[in-house]
mmCIF file with all atom_site columns, N, CA and C in Angstrom:
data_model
loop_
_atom_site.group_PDB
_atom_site.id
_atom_site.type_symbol
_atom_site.label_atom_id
_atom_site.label_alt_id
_atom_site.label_comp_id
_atom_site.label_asym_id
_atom_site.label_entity_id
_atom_site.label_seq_id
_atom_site.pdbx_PDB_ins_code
_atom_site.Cartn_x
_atom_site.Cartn_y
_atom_site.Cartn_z
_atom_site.occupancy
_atom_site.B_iso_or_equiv
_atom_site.pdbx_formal_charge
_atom_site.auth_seq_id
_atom_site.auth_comp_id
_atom_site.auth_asym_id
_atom_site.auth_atom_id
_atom_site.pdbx_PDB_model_num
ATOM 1   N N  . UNK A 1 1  ? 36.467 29.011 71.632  1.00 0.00 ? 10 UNK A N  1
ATOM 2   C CA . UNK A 1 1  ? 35.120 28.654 72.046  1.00 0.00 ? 10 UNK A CA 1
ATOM 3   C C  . UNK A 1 1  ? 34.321 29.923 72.332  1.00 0.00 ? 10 UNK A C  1
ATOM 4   N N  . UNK A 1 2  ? 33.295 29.657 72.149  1.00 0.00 ? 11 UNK A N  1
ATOM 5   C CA . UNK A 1 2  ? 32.029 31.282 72.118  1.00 0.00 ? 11 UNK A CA 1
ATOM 6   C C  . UNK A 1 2  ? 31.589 30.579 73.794  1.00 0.00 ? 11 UNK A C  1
ATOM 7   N N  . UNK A 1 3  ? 31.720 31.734 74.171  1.00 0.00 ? 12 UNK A N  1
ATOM 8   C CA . UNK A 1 3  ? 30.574 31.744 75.798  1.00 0.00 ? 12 UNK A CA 1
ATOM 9   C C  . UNK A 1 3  ? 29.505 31.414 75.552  1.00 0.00 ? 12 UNK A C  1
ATOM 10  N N  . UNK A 1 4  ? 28.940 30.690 76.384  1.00 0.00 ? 13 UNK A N  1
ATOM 11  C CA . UNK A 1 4  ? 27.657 31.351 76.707  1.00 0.00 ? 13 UNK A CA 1
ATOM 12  C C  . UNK A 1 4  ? 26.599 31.872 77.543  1.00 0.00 ? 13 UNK A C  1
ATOM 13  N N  . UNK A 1 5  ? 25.594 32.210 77.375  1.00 0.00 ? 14 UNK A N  1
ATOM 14  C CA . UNK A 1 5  ? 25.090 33.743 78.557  1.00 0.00 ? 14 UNK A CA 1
ATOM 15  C C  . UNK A 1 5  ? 25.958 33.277 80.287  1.00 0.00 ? 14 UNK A C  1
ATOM 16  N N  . UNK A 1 6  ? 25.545 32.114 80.134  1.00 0.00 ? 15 UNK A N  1
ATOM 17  C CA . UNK A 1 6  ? 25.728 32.063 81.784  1.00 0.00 ? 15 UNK A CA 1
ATOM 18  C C  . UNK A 1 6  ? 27.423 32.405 81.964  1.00 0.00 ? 15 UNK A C  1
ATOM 19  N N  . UNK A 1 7  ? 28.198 31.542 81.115  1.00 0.00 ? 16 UNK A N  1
ATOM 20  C CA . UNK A 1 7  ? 29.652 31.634 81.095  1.00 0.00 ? 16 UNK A CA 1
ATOM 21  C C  . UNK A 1 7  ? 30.242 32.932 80.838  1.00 0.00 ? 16 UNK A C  1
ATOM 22  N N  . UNK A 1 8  ? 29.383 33.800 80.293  1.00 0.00 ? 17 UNK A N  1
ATOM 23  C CA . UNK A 1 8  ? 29.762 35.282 80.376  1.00 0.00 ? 17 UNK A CA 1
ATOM 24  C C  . UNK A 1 8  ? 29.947 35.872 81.694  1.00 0.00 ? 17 UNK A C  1
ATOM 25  N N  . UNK A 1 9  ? 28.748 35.483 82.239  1.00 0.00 ? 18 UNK A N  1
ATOM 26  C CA . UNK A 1 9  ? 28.808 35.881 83.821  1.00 0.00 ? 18 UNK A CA 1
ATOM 27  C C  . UNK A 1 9  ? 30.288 35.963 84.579  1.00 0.00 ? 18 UNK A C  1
ATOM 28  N N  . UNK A 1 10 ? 30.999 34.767 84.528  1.00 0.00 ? 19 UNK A N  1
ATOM 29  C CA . UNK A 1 10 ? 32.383 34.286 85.228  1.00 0.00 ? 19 UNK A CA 1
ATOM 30  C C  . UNK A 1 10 ? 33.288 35.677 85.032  1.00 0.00 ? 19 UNK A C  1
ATOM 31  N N  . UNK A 1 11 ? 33.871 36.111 86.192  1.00 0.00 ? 20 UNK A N  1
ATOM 32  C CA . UNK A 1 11 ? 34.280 37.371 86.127  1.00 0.00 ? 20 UNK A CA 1
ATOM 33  C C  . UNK A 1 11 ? 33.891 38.240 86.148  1.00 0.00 ? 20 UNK A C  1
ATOM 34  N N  . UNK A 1 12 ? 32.581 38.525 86.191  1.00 0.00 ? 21 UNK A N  1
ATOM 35  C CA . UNK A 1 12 ? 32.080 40.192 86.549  1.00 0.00 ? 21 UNK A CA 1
ATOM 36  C C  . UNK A 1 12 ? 31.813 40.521 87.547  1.00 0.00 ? 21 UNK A C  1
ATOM 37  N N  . UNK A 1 13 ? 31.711 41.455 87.900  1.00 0.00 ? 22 UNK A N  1
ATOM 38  C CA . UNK A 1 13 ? 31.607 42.258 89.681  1.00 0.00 ? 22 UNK A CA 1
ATOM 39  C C  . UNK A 1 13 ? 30.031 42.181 89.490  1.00 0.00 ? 22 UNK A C  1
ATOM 40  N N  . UNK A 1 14 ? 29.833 42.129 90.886  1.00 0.00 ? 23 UNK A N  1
ATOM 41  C CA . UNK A 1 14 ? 28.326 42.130 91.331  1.00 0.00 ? 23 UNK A CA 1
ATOM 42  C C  . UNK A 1 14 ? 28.452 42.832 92.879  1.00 0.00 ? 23 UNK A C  1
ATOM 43  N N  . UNK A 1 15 ? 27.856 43.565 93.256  1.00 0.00 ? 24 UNK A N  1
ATOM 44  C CA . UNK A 1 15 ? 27.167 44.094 94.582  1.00 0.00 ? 24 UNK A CA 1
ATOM 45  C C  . UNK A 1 15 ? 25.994 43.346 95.229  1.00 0.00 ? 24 UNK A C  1
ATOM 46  N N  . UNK A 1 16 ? 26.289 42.522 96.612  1.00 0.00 ? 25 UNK A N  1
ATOM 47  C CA . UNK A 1 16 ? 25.850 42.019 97.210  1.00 0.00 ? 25 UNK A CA 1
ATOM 48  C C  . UNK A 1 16 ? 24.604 42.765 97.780  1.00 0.00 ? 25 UNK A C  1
ATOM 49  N N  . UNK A 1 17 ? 23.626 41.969 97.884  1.00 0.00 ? 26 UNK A N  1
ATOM 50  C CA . UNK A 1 17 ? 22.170 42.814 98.200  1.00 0.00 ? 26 UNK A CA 1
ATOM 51  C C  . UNK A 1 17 ? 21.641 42.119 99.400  1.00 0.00 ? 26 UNK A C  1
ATOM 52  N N  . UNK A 1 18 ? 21.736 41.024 99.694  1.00 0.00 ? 27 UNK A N  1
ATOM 53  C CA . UNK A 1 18 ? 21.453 40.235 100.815 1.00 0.00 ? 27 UNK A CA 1
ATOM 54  C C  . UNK A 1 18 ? 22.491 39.389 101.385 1.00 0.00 ? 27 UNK A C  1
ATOM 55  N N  . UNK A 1 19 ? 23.335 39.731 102.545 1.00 0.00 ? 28 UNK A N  1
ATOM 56  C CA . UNK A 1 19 ? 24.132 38.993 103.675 1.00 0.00 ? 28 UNK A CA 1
ATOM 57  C C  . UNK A 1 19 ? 24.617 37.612 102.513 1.00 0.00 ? 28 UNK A C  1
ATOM 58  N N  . UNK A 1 20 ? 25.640 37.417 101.755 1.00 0.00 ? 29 UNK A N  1
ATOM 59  C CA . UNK A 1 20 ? 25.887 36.019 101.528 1.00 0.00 ? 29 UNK A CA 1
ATOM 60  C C  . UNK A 1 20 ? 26.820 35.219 103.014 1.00 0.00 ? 29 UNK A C  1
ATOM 61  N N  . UNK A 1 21 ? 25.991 34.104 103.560 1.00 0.00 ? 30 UNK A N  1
ATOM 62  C CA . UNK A 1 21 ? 26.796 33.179 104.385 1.00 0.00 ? 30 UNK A CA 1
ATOM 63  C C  . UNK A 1 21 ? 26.366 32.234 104.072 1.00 0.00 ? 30 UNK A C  1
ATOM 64  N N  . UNK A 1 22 ? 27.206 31.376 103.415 1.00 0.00 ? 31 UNK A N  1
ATOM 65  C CA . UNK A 1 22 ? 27.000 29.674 103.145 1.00 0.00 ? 31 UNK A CA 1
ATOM 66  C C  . UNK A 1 22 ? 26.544 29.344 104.527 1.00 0.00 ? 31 UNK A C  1
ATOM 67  N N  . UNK A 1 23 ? 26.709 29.127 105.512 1.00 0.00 ? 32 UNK A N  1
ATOM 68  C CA . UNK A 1 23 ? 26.432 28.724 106.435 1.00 0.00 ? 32 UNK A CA 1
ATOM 69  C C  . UNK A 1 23 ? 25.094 28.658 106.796 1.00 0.00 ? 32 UNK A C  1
ATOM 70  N N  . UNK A 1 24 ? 24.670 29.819 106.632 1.00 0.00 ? 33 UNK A N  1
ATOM 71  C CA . UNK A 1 24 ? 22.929 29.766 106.905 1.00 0.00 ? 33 UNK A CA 1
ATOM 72  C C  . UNK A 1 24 ? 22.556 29.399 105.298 1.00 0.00 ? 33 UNK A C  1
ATOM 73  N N  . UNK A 1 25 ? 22.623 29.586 104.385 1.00 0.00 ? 34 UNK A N  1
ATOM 74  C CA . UNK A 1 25 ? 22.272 29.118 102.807 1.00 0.00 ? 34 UNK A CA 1
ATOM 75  C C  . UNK A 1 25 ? 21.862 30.200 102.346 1.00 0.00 ? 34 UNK A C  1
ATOM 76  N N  . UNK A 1 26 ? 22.058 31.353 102.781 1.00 0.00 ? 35 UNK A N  1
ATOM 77  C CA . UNK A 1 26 ? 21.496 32.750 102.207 1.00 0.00 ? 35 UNK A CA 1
ATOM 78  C C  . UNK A 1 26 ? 22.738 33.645 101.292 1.00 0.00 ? 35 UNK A C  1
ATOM 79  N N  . UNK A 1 27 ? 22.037 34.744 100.642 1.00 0.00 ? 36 UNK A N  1
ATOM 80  C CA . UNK A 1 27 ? 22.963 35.592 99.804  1.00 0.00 ? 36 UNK A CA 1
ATOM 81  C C  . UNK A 1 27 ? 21.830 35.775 98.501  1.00 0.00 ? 36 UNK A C  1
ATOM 82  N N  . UNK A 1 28 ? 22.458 36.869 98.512  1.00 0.00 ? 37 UNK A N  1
ATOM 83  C CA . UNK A 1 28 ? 22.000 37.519 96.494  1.00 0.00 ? 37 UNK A CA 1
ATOM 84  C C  . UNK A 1 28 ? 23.267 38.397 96.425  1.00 0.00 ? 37 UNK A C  1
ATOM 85  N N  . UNK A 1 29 ? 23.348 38.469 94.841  1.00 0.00 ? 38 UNK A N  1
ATOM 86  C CA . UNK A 1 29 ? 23.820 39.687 94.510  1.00 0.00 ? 38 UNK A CA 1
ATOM 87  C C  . UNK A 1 29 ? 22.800 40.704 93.316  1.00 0.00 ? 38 UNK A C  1
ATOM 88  N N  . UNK A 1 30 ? 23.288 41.568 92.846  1.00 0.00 ? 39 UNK A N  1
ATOM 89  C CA . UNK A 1 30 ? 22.616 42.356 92.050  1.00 0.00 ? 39 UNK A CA 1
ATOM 90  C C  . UNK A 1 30 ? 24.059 42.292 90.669  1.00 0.00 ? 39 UNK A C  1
ATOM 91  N N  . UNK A 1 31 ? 23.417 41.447 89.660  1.00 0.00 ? 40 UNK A N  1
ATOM 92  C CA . UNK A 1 31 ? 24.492 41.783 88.405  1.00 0.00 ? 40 UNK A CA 1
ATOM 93  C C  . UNK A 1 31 ? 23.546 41.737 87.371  1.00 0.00 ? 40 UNK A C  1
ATOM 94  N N  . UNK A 1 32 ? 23.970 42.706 86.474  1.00 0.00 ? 41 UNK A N  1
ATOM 95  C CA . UNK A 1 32 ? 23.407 43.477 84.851  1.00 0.00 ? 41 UNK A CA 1
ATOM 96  C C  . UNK A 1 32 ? 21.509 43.053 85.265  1.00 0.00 ? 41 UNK A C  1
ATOM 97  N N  . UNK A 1 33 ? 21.778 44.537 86.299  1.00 0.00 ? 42 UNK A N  1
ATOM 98  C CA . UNK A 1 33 ? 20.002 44.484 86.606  1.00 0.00 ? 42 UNK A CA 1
ATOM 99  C C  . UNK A 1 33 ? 19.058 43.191 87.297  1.00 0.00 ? 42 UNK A C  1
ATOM 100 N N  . UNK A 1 34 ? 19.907 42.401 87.153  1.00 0.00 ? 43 UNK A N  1
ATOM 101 C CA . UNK A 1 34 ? 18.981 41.164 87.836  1.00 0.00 ? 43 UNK A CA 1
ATOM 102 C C  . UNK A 1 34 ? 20.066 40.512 89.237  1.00 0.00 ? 43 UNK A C  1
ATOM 103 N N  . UNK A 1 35 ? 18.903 39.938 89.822  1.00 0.00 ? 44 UNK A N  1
ATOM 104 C CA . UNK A 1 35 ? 19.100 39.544 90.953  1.00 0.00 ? 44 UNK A CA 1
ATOM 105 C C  . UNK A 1 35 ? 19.545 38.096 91.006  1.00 0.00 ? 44 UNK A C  1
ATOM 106 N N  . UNK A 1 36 ? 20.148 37.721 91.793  1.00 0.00 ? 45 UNK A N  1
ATOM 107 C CA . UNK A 1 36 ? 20.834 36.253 91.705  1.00 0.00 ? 45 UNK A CA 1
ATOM 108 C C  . UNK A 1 36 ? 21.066 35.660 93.095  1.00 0.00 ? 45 UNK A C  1
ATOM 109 N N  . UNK A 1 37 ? 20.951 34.617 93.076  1.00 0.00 ? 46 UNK A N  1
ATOM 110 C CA . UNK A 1 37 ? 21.368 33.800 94.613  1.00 0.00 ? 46 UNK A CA 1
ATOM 111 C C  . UNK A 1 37 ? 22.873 33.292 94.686  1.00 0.00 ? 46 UNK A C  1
ATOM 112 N N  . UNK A 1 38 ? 23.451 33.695 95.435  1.00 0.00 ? 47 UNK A N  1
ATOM 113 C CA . UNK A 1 38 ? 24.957 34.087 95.345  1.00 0.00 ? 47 UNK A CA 1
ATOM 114 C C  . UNK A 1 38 ? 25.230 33.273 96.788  1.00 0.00 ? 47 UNK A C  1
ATOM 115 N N  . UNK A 1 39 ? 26.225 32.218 96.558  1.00 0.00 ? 48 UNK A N  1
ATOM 116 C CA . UNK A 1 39 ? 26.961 31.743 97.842  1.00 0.00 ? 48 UNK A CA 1
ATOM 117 C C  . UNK A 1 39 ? 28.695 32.261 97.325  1.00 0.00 ? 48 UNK A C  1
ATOM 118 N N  . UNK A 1 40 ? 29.423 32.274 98.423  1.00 0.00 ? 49 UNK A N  1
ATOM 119 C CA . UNK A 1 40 ? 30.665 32.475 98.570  1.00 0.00 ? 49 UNK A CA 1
ATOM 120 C C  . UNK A 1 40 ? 31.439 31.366 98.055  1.00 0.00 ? 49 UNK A C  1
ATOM 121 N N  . UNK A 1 41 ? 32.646 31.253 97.584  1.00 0.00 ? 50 UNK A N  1
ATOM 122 C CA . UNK A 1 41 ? 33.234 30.568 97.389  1.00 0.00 ? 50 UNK A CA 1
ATOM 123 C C  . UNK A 1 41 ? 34.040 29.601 98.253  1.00 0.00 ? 50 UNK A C  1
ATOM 124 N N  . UNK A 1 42 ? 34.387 31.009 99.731  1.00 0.00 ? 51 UNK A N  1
ATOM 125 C CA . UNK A 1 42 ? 34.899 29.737 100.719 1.00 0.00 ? 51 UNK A CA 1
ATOM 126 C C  . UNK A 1 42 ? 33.632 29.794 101.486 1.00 0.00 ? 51 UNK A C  1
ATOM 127 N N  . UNK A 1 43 ? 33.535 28.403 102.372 1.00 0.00 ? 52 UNK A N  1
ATOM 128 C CA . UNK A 1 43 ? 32.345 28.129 103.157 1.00 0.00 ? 52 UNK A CA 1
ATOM 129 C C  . UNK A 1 43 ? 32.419 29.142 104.350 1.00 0.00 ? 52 UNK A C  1
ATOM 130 N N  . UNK A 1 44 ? 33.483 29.713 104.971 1.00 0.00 ? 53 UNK A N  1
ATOM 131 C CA . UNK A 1 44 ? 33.446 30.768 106.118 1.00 0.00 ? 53 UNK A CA 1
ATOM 132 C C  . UNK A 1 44 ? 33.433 32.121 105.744 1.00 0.00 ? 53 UNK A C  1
ATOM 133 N N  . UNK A 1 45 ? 33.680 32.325 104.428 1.00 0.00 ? 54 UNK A N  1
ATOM 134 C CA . UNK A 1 45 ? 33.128 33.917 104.387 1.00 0.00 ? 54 UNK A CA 1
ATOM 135 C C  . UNK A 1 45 ? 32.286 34.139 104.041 1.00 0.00 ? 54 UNK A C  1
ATOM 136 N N  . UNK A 1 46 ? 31.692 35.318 105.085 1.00 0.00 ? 55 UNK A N  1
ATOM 137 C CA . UNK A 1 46 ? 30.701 36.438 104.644 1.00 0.00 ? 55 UNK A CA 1
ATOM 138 C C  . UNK A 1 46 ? 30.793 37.713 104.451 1.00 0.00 ? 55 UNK A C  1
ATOM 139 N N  . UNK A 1 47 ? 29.787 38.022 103.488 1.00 0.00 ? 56 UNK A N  1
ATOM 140 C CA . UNK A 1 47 ? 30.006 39.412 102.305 1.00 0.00 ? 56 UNK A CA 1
ATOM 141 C C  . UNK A 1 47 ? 28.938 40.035 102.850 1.00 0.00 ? 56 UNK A C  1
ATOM 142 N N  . UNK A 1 48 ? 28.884 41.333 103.662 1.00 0.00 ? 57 UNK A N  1
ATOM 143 C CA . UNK A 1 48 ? 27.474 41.925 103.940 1.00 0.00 ? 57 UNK A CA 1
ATOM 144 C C  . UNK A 1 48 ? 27.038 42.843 102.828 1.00 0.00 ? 57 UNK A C  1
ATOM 145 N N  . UNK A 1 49 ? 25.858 43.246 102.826 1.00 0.00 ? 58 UNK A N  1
ATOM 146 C CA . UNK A 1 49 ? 24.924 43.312 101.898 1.00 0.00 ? 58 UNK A CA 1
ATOM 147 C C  . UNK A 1 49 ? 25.924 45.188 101.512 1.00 0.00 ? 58 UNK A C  1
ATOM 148 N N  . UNK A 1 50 ? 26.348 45.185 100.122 1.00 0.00 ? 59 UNK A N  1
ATOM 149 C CA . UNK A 1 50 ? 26.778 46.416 99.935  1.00 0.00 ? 59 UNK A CA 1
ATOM 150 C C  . UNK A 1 50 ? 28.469 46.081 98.984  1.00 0.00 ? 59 UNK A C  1
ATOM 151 N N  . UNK A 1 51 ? 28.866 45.203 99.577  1.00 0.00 ? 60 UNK A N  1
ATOM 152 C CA . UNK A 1 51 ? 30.169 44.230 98.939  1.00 0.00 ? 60 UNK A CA 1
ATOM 153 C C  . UNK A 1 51 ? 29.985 43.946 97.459  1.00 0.00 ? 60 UNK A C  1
ATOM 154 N N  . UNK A 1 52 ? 31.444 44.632 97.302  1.00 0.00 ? 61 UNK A N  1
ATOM 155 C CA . UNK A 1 52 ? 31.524 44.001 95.502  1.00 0.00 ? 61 UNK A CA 1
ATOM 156 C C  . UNK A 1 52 ? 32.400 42.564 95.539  1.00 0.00 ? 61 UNK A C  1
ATOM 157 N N  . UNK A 1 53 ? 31.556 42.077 94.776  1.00 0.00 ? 62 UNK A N  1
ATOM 158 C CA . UNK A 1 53 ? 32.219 40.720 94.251  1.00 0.00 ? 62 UNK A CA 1
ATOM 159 C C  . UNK A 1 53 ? 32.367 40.687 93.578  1.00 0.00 ? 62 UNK A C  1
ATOM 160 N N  . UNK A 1 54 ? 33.110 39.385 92.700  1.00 0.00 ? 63 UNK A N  1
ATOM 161 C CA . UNK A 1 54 ? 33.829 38.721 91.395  1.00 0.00 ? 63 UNK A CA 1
ATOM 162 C C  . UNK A 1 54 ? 32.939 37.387 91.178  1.00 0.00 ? 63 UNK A C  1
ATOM 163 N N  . UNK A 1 55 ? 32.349 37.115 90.326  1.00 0.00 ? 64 UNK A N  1
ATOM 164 C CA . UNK A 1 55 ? 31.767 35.677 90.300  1.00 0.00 ? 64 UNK A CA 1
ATOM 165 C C  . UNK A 1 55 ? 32.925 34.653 89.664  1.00 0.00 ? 64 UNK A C  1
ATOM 166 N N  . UNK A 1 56 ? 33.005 34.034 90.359  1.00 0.00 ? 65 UNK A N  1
ATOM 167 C CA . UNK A 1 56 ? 34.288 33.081 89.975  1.00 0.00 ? 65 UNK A CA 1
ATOM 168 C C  . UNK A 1 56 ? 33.262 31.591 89.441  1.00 0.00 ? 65 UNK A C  1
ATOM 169 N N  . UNK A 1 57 ? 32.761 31.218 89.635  1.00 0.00 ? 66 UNK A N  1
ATOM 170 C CA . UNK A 1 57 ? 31.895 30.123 88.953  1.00 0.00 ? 66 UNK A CA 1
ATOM 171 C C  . UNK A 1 57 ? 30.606 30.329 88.764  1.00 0.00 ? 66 UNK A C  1
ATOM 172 N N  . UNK A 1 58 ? 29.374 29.102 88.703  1.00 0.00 ? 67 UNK A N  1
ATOM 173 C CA . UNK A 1 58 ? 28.264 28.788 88.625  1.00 0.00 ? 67 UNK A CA 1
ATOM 174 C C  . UNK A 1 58 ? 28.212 27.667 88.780  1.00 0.00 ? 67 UNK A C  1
ATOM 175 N N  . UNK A 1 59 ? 26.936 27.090 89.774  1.00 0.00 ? 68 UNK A N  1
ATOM 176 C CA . UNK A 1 59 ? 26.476 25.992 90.463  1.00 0.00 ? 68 UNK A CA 1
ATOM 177 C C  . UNK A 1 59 ? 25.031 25.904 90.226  1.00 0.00 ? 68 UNK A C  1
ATOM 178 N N  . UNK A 1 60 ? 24.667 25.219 89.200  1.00 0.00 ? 69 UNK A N  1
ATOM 179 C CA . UNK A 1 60 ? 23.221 25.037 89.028  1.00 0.00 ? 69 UNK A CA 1
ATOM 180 C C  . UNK A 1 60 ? 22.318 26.896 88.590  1.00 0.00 ? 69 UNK A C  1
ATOM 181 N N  . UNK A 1 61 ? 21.803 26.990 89.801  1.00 0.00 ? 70 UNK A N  1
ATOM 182 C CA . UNK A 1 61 ? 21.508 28.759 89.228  1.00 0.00 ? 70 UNK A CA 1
ATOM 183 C C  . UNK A 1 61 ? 21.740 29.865 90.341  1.00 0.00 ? 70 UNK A C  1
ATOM 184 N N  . UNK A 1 62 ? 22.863 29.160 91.116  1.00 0.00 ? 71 UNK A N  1
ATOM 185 C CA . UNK A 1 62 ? 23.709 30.011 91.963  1.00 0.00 ? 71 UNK A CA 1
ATOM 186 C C  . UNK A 1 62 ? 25.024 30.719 91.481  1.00 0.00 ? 71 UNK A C  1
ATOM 187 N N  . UNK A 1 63 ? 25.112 31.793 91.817  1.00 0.00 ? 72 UNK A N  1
ATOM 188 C CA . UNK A 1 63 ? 26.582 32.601 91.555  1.00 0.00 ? 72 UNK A CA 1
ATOM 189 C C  . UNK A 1 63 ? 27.623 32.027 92.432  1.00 0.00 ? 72 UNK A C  1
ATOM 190 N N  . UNK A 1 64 ? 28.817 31.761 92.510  1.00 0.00 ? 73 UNK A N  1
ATOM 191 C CA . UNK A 1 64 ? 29.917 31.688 93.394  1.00 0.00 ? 73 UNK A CA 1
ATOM 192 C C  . UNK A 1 64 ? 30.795 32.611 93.218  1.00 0.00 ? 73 UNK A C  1
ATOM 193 N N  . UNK A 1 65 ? 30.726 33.564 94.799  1.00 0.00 ? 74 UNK A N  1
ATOM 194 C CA . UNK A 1 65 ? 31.629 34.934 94.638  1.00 0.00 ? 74 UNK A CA 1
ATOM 195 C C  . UNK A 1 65 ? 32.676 34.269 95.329  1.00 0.00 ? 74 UNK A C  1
ATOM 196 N N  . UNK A 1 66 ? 33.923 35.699 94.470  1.00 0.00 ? 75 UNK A N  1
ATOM 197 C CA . UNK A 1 66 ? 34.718 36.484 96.327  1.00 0.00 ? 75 UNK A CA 1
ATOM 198 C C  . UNK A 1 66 ? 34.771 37.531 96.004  1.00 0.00 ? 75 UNK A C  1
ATOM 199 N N  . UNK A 1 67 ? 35.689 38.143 97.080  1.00 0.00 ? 76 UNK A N  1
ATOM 200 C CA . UNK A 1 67 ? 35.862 39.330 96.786  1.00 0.00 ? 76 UNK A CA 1
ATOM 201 C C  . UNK A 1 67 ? 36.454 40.219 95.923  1.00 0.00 ? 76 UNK A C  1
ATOM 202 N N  . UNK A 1 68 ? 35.728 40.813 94.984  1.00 0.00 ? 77 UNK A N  1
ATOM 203 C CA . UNK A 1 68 ? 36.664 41.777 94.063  1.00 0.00 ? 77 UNK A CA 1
ATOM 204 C C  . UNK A 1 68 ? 37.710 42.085 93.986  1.00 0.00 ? 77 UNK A C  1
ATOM 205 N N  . UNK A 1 69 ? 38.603 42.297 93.566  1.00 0.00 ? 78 UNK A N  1
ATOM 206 C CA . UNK A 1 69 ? 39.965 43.120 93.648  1.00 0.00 ? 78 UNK A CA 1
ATOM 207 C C  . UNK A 1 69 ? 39.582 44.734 93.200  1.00 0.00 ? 78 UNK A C  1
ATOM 208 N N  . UNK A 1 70 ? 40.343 45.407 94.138  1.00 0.00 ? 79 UNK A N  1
ATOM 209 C CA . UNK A 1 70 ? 40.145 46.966 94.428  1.00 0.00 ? 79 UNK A CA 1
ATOM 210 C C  . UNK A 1 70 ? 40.772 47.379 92.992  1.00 0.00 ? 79 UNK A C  1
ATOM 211 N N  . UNK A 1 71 ? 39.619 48.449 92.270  1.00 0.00 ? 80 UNK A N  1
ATOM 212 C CA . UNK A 1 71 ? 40.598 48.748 91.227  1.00 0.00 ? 80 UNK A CA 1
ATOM 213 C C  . UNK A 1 71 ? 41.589 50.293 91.221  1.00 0.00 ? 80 UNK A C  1
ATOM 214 N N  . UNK A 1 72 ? 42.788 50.377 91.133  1.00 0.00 ? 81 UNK A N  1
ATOM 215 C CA . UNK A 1 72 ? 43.313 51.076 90.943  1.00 0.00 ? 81 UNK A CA 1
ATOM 216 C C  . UNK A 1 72 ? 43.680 52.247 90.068  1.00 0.00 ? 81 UNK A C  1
#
């Protein structure tokens, strides 16, 4: 199956630009130059603004992070 744009997304690191906490409904990240509204994947974590993430899904035209894995 061919991706597409959005499904490309799944898996790439992004740097958090605004506080993601599901809790209050806030978050962005910054991925390939553009800005995105980014909630966490679990409902209790928060990523402060500077955090690399992994986008593990998409929800309508939200990102769903966690946290990156450190690369070695």
């Amino acid at each position: 199956t061919v991706k597409t744009n959005l499904d490309s997304l799944i898996g790439k690191r992004a740097k958090v630009t605004v506080e993601i906490n599901n809790m209050e409904a806030k978050g962005a990240v910054l991925l390939n130059g553009q800005e995105w509204t980014a909630r966490a994947l679990s409902d209790e974590t928060i990523y402060p603004s500077g955090t690399m993430v992994e986008v593990k899904d998409i929800r309508g035209v939200k990102l769903i992070v966690s946290k990156a894995e450190e690369e070695q």
